[in-house]
XYZ file of C-alpha atoms in Angstrom:
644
model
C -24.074 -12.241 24.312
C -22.834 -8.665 24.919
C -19.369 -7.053 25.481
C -18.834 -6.239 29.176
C -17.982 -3.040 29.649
C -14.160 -2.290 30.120
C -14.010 -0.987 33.496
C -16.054 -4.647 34.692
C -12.846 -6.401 34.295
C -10.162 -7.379 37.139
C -6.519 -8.417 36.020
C -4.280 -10.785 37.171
C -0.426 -11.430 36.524
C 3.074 -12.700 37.201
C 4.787 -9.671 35.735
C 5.495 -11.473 31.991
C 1.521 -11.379 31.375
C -1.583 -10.364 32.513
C -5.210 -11.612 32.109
C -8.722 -10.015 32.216
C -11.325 -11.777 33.824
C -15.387 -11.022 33.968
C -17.340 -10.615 36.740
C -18.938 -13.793 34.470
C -16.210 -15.340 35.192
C -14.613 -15.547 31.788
C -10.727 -14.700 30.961
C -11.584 -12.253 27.907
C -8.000 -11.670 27.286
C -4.562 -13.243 27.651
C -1.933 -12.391 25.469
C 0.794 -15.321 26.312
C 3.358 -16.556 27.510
C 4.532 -12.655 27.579
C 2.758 -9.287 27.656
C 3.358 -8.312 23.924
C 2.875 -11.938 22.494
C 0.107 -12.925 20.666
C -3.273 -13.889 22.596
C -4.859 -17.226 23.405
C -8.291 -15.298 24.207
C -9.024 -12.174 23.003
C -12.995 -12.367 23.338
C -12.497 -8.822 24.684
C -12.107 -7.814 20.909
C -14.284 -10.319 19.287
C -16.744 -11.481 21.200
C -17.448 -14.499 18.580
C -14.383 -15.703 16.983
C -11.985 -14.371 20.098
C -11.807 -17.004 22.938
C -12.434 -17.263 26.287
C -12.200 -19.290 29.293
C -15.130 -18.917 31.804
C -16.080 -20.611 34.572
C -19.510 -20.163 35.908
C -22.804 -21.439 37.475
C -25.138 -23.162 35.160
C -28.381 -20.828 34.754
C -29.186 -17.479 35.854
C -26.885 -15.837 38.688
C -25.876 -12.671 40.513
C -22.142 -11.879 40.694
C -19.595 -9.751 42.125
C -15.672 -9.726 42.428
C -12.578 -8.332 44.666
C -9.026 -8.313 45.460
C -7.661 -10.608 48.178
C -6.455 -7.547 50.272
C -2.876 -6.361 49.655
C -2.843 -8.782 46.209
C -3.632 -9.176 43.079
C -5.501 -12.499 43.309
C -9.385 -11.881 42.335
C -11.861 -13.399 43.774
C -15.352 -13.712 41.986
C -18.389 -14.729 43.727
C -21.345 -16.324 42.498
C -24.946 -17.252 43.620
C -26.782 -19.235 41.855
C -30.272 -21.006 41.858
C -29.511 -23.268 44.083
C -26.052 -22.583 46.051
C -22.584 -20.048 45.702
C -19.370 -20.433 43.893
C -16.280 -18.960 44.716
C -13.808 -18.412 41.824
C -10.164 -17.749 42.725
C -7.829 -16.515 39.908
C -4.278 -15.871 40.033
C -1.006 -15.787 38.010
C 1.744 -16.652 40.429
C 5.316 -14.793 40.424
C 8.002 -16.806 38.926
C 9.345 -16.409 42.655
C 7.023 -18.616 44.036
C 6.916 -21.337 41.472
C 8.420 -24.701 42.081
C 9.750 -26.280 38.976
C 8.706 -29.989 39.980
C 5.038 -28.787 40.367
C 3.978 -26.277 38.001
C 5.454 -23.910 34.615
C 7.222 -21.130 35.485
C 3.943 -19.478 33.833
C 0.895 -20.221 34.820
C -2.421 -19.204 35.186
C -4.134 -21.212 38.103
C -7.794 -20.506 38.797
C -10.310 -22.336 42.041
C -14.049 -22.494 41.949
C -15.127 -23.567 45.276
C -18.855 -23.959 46.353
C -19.250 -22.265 49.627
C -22.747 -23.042 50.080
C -25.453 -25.584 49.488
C -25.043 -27.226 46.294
C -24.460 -25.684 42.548
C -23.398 -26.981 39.072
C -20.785 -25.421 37.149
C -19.908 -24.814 33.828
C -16.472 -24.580 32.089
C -16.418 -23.523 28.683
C -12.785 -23.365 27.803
C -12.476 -21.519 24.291
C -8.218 -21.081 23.529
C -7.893 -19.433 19.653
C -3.571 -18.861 19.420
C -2.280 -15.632 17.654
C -5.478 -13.619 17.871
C -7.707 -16.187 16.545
C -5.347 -16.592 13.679
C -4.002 -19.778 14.192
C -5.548 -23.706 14.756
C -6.303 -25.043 17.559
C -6.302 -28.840 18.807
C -6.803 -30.131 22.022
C -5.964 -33.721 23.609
C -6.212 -35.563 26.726
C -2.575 -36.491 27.577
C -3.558 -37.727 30.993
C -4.118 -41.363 32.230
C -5.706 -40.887 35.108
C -9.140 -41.839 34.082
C -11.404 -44.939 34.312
C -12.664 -47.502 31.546
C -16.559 -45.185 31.457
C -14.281 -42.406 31.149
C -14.469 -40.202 33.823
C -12.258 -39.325 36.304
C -10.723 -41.438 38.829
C -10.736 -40.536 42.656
C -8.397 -37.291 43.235
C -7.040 -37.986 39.384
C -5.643 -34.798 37.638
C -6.364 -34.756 33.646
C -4.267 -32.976 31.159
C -5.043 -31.414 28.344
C -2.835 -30.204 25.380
C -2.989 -27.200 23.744
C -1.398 -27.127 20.126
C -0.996 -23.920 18.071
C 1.582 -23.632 15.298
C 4.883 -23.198 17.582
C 2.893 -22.756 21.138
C 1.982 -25.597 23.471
C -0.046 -24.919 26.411
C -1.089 -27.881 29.057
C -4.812 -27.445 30.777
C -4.081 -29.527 34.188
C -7.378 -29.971 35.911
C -9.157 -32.409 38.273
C -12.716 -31.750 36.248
C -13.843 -34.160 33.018
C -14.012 -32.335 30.129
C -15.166 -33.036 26.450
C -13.180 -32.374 23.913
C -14.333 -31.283 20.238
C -13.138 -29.031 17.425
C -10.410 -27.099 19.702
C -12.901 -26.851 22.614
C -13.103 -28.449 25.470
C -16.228 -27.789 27.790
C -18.106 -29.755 30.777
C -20.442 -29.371 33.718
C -19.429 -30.749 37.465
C -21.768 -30.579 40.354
C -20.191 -29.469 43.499
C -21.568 -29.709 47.203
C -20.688 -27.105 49.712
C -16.698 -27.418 50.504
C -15.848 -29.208 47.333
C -13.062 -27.413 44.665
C -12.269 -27.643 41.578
C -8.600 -27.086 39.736
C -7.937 -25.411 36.330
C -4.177 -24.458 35.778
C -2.999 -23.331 32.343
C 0.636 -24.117 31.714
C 3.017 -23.373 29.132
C 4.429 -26.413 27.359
C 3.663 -29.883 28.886
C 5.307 -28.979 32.337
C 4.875 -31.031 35.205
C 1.498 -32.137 36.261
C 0.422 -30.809 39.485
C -1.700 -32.149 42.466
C -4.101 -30.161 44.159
C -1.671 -29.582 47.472
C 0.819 -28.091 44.689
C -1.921 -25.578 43.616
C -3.003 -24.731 47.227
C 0.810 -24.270 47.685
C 1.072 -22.400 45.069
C -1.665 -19.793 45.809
C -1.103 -19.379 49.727
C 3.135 -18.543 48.353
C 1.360 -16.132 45.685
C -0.538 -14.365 48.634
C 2.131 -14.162 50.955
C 4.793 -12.754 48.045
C 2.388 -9.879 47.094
C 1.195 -9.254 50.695
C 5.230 -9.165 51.499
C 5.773 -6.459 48.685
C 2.485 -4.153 50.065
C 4.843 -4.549 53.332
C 7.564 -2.552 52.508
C 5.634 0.522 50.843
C 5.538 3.636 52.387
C 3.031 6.811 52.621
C 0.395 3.995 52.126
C -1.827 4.736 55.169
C -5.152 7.089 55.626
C -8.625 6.914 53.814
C -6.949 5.836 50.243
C -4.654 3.111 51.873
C -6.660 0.213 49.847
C -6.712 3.191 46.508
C -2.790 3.349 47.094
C -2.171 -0.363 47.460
C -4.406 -1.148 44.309
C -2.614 1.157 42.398
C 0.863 0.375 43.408
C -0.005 -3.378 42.857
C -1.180 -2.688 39.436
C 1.942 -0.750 38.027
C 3.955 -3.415 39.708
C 2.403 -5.861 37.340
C 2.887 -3.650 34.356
C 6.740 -4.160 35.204
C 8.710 -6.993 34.167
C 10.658 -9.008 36.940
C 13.608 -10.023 34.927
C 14.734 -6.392 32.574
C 12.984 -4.346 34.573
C 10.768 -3.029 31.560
C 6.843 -1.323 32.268
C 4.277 -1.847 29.656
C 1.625 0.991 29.593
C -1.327 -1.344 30.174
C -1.787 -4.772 29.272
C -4.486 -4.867 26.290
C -4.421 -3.411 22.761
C -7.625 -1.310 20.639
C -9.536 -1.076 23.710
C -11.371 1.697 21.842
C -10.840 6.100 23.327
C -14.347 6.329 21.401
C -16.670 3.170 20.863
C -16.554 2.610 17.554
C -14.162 4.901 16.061
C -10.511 4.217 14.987
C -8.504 5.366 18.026
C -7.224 1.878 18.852
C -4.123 1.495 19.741
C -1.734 -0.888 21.401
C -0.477 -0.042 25.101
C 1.823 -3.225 25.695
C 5.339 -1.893 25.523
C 7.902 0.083 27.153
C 7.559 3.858 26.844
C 10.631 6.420 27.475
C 7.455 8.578 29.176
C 4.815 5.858 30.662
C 7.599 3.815 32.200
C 9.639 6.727 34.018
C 6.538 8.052 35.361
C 5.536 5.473 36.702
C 8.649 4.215 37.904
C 8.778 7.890 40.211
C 5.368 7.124 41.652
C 6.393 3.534 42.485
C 9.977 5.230 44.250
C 7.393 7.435 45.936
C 6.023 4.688 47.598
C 9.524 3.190 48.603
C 9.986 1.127 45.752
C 13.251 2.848 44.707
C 14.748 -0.046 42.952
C 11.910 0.253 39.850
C 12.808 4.035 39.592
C 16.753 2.936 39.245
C 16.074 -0.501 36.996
C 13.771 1.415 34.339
C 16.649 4.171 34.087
C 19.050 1.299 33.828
C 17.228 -0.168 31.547
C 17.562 3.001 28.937
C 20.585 4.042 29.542
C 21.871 0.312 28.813
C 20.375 0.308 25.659
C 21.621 3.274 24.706
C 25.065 2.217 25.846
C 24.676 -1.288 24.073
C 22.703 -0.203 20.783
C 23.579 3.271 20.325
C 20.838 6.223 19.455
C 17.878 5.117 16.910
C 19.000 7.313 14.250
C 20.887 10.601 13.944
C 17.653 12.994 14.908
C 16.605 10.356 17.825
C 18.300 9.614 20.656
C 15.409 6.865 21.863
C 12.292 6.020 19.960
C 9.207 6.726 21.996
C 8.851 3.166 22.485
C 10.028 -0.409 22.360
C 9.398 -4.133 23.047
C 9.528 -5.515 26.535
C 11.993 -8.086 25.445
C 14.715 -5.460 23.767
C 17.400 -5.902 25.418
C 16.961 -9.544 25.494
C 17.825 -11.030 22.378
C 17.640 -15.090 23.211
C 14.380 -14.330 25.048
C 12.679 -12.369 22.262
C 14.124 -15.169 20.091
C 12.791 -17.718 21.721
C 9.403 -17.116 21.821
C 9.506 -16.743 18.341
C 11.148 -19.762 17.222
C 11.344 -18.798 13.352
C 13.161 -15.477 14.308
C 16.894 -15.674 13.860
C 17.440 -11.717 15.360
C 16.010 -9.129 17.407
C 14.388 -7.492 14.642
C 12.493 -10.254 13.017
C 10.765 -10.338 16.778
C 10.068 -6.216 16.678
C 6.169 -6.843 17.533
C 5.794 -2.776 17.549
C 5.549 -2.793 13.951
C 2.042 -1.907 13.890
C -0.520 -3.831 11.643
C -4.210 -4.293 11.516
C -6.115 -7.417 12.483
C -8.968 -7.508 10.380
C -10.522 -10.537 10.870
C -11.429 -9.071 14.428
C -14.717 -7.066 14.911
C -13.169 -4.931 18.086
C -14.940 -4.389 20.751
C -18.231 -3.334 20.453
C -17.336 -2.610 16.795
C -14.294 -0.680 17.483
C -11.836 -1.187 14.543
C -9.345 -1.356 13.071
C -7.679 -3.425 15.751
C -3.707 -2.615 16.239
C -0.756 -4.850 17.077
C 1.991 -2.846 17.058
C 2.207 0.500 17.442
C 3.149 3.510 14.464
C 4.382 5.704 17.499
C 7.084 3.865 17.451
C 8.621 5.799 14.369
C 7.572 9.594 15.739
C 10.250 12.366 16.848
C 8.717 12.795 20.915
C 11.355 15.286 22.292
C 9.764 15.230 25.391
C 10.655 11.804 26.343
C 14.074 13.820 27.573
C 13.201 15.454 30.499
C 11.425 12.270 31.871
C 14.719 10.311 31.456
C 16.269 13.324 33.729
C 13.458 13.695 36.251
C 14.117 9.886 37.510
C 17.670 10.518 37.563
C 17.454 13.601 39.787
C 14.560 12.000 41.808
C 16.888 9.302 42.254
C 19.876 11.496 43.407
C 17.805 13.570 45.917
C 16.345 10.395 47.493
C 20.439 9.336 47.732
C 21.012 7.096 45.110
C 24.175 7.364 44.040
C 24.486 7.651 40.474
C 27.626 5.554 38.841
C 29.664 7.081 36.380
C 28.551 4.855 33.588
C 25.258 6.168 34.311
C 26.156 9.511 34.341
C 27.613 9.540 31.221
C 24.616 8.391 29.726
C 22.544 10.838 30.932
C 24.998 13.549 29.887
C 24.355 12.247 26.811
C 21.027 13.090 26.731
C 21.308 16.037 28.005
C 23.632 17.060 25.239
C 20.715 15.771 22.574
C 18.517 17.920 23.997
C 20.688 21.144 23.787
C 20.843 19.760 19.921
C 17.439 19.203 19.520
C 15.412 21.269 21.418
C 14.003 23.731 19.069
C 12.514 20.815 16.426
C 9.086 20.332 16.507
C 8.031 16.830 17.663
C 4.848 14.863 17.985
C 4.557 15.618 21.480
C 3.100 13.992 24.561
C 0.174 13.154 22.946
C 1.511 11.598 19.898
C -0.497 13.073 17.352
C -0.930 11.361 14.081
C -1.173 14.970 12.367
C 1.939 17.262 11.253
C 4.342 17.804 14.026
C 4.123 21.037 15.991
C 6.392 22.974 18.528
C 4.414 21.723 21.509
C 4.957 23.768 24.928
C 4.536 20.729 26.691
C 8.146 19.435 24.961
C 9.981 22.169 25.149
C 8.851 22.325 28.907
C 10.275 19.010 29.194
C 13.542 19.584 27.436
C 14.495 22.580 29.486
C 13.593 20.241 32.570
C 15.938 17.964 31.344
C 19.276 20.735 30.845
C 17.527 21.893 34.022
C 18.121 18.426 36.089
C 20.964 17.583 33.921
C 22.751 20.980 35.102
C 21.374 19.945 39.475
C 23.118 16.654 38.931
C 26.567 17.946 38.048
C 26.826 20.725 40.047
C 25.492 18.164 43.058
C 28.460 15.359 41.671
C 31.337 18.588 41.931
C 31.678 18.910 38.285
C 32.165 21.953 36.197
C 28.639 22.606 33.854
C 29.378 23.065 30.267
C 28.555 26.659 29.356
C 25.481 25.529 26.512
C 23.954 23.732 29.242
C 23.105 27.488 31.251
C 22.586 28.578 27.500
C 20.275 26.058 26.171
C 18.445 26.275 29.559
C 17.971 29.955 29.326
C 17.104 30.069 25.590
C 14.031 27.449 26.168
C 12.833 29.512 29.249
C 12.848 32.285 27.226
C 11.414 30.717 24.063
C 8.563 29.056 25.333
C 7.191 32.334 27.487
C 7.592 34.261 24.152
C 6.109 32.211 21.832
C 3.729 29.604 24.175
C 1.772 32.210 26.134
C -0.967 34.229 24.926
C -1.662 37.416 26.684
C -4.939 37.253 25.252
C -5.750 33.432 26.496
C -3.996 34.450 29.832
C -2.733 30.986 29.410
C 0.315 28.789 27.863
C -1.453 27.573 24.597
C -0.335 23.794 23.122
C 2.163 25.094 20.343
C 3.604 27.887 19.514
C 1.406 27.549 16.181
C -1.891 27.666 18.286
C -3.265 30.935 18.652
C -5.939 29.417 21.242
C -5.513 25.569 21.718
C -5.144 24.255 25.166
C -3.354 20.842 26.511
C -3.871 19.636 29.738
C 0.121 19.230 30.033
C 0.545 22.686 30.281
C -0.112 21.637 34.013
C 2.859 20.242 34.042
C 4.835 23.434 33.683
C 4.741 24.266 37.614
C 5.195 20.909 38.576
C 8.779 20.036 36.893
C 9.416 24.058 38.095
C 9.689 25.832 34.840
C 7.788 28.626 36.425
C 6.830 29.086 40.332
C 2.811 28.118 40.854
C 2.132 31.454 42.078
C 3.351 33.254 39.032
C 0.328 34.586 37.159
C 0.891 32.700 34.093
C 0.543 29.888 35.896
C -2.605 30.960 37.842
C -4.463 31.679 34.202
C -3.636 28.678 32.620
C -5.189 26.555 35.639
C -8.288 28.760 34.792
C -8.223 28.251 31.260
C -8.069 24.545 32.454
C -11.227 24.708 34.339
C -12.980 26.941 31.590
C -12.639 24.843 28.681
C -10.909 21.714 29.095
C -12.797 20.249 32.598
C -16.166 18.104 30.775
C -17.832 17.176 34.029
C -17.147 16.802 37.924
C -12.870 15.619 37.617
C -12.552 15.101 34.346
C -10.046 16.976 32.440
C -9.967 16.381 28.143
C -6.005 16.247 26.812
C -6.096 19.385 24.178
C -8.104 20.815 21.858
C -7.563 21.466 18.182
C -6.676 18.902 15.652
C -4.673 15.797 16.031
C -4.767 13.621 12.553
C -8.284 11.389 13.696
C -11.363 10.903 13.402
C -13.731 10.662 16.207
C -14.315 11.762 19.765
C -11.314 12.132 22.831
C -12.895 11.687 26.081
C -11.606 13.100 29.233
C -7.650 11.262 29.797
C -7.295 10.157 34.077
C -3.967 11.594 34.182
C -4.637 14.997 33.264
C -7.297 15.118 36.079
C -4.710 14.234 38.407
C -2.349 17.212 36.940
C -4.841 19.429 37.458
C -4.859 18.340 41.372
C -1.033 18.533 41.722
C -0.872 22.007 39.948
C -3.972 22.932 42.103
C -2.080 22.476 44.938
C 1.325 23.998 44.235
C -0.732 26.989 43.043
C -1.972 26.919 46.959
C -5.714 26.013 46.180
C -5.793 22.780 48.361
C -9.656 23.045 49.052
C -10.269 22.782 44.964
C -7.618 20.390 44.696
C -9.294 18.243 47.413
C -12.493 18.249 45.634
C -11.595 17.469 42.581
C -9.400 14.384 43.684
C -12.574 12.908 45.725
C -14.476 13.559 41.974
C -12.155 11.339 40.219
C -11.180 8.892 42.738
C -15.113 8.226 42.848
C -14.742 7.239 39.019
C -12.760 4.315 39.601
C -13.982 0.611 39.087
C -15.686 -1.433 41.747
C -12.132 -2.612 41.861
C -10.270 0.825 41.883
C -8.819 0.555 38.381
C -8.495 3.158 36.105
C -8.564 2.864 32.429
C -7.472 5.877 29.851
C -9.876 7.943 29.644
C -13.473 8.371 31.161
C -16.447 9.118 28.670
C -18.246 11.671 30.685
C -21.662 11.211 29.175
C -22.326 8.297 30.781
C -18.960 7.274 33.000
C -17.971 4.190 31.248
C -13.843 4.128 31.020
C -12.512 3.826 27.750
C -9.494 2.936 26.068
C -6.546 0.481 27.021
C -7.270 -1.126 30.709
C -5.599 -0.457 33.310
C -3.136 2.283 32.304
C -0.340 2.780 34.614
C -0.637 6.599 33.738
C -3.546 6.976 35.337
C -2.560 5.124 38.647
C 0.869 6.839 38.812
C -1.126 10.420 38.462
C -3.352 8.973 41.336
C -0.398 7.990 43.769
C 1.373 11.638 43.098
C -2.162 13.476 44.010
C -2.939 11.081 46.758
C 0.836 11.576 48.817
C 0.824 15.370 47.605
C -2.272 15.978 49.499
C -1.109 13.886 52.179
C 1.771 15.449 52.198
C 0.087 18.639 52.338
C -2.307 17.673 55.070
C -0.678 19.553 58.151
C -0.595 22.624 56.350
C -3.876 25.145 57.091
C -5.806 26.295 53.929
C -5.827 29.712 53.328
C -9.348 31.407 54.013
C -8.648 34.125 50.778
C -7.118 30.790 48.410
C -8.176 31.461 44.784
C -10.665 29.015 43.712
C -10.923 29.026 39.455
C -14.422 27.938 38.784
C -17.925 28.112 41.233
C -18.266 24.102 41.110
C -15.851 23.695 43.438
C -16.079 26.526 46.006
């Protein structure tokens, strides 16, 4: 048995959890009953001890999966030696769920044979807190015969014990139970289904109507959402969809909160130590994506993910006197009985802080890749940057006519006022570099954009502009040409330390308007871009020069996509056309993007999928949309031969 590779997988949620499923047809990982709790399989990062759940033809087969258009349900097909399976997998939205039929979270799967005859297998594998804890399983169902097997249309259940979690297995398949496994074989003839619906606590047991139910609400609540997006149409319609699907399941449906991606120490380089975990809420991750989901219409994530920082800063206060926010922070946060309860040992918020980051060693990683992380160190860092994210939702926001109240608004003029505190401290940047803290451009970029948005916003609401806000504004402009461009480089550098250095957020500079894209600096460091930092055909590496680790950073999605949007405000829409058809060619048969992209051999690598990367691909996608009715310039600059 080998590890799949990452970019193989298709996920499914509810927006509490996600799962990753095989083209084998195995969920590989599943933290649950939430995002950042502990998993019941995790054969992604231990491919012996881990756990899975995988349905599949007996013998040899050929496979392949998709979306259900316009949802995330996945659909895997198999053919086998003798006939084809159909495997249907879905979480369904706590909208759609009935109380008298099924747990309010569920993961409901369907293998139907949809030709001739075939056997299937079900190995079904659970291992609770990362293959930390026992496992038991019982039959708590009644519904079978003396000989033991099922009884005409009879639903079995099957308990799930783990320390403090329960989970229920409701199926209509016999299954043998032994040593905290439970496996079987069923022979189905063309037409014929079989259930499998995974249930938190005992629950209600469902019938197979209730599960057919269930999925055709599931479909019609995520085909519903797809409605009401804009700027989806053209070539990358299904691109668009899949990625605005995909952040909408990194975002929670009750607080509002956006995990980065939905896995942990999915490895940047196989077998190295950059493993970290991606399942919280991030000041940065979660406002950009948020703006790329407001893009698409979906204004009310852009204003609930501002809410939801500016509400814990109003209810807990800044982290500490130097840090306004941390850089990240659980999902359940603001939620004190929720985080409570699903640790039911916990007495406080705190004793539930699951980004305190710790090492699992009894795990191998995937494909060797250790240590693997729970938790994550960032957590503690000084990231300045975070700042001027904070402020770019709020004046998005405003501009698209939100009205901002004044509860809010004080809020954000308290930010503002940390950053004309802070501004000039160096900071562990973007990036979040586990060496010494540096004066990165990219930060000091973002703190002028947030005085600079913070200063629009007042003057917009009628109110007078405190005089260190023009000040602190000037002095950063000022500061960061001075000491973050090198005449020599023609370029802005990463810190005012590097003599040489790039980072691929340098991009940014022209697209939060710190300097207009024609101005030459700008022009040079798009160059420098394309000279050093672009590996192969769209992709971009972060930065060069040290960061603290060992090991090798592959080329990072999102910084491809920068170098499209900065492309085109610099006017070189032919390049930037080019380059977006490179990278959008990269993505998995089922147009997810992970991290980063190894360009030796195009696997994807680290966490999977990161909402970075499909925010950066809606913002290139409607920019050049957007930019569509506008002729290209005969004489445009274009930086590098390869794309000419």
């Amino acid at each position: 048995m080998e590890y799949r590779s990452i970019e193989s997988y298709g996920v499914v949620g509810n927006r509490e959890t996600c799962a990753l499923v095989g083209p084998d047809g195995s969920v590989d990982w599943l933290p649950f009953p939430r995002l950042s709790s502990s998993s019941v399989f995790a054969r992604l990062l231990d491919i012996d001890v881990g756990g899975c759940f995988c349905l599949r033809p007996i013998g040899d087969f050929e496979s392949n999966h998709d979306y259900i258009p316009d949802t995330p349900v996945l659909e895997t097909t198999f053919r086998g030696n003798d006939g084809t399976l159909r495997l249907t997998d879905f979480m369904p939205p706590r909208a759609v769920v009935r109380s008298d039929t099924l747990t309010k979270r569920s993961l409901v799967r369907r293998v139907t044979c949809t030709e001739s005859e075939e056997t299937l297998s079900i190995e079904f594998h659970p291992r609770f807190d990362y293959a930390r804890g026992e496992t038991t399983i019982e039959s708590v169902s009644e519904s079978r015969t003396t000989n033991g097997h099922l009884s005409e249309g009879g639903i079995v259940g099957y308990r799930v014990t783990g320390g403090d979690q329960t989970l229920t297995l409701w199926t209509d398949a016999d299954l043998d139970v032994s040593d905290g496994d439970a496996t079987g074989t069923v022979t189905l003839t063309e037409g014929e289904s079989r259930w499998f619906v995974l249930t938190e606590g005992d629950g209600p047991r469902p019938t197979r109507e209730d599960c057919r139910r269930t999925l055709d609400a599931t479909i019609a609540h995520w085909r519903e959402w797809v409605g009401t997006l804009a700027g989806i149409e053209g070539a990358n319609r299904d691109l668009l969809v899949r990625s605005a699907l995909t952040m909408r399941l990194l975002s929670n449906a009750e607080t509002g909160a956006i995990a980065a991606a939905p896995t942990t120490s999915l490895p940047e380089d196989v077998g190295g130590v950059r493993n970290w975990d991606y399942r919280f809420h991030w000041v940065r991750d979660s406002s950009i994506v948020a703006r790329s989901l407001a893009r698409l219409g979906a204004t009310a994530a852009a204003r609930a993910n501002l809410n939801w920082w500016l509400s814990y800063l109003r209810e807990h206060g800044p982290a500490n006197e130097e840090v306004l926010f941390h850089p990240l922070y659980d999902l359940d946060a603001l939620d004190e009985e929720t985080a409570v309860e699903s640790r039911p040992d916990a007495e406080t918020v705190e004793d539930v802080d699951r980004t305190v980051e710790l090492e699992l060693d009894h795990l191998s990683g995937y494909r060797d890749s250790q240590p693997v992380r729970i938790g994550n160190a960032a957590r503690e860092q000084k990231q300045i940057d975070i700042y001027g994210e904070l402020l770019l939702s709020a004046s998005e926001l405003v501009e698209a006519g939100v009205t901002l109240t004044e509860e809010e608004w004080t809020g954000l003029k308290r930010v503002v006022e940390h950053v004309c505190a802070v501004w000039h401290q160096p900071d562990y940047g973007i990036w979040e570099v586990r060496s010494n803290p540096e004066q990165f451009v990219h930060s000091k970029v973002m703190c002028w954009a947030a005085v600079d948005r913070g200063i629009t916003i007042a003057e917009g609401r009628g109110e007078p502009v405190p005089d260190h806000w023009f000040d602190a504004r000037t002095d950063i402009h000022e500061t960061v040409c001075e000491e973050g461009f090198r005449e020599d480089q023609n370029a802005f550098v990463r810190s005012f330390e590097a003599d040489q250095a790039l980072d691929a957020a340098c991009l940014r500079i022209p697209l939060v308007g710190f300097l207009p894209a024609d101005d030459p600096r700008v022009q040079g460091t798009i160059d420098a871009v394309f000279d050093r930092l672009l590996v192969d055909d769209g992709l971009v590496q972060r930065y060069e020069g040290p960061d603290g680790l060992s090991g090798e950073d592959h080329a990072f999605v999102l910084c491809t996509f920068w170098l499209v949007d900065a492309m085109l405000k610099a006017g070189r829409r032919e390049a930037a056309v080019e380059v977006l058809e490179d990278i959008l060619g990269r993505a998995s048969s089922l147009d997810l993007f992970a991290e980063e992209i190894d360009p030796m051999n195009g696997e994807h690598r680290g966490n999977y999928p990161l909402g970075f990367a499909h925010a950066g691909l809606v913002d290139s996608v409607l920019g050049l949309a957007r930019d569509a009715s506008e002729p290209v310039d005969a004489d445009e600059p274009v930086a590098t031969t390869r794309y000419d």
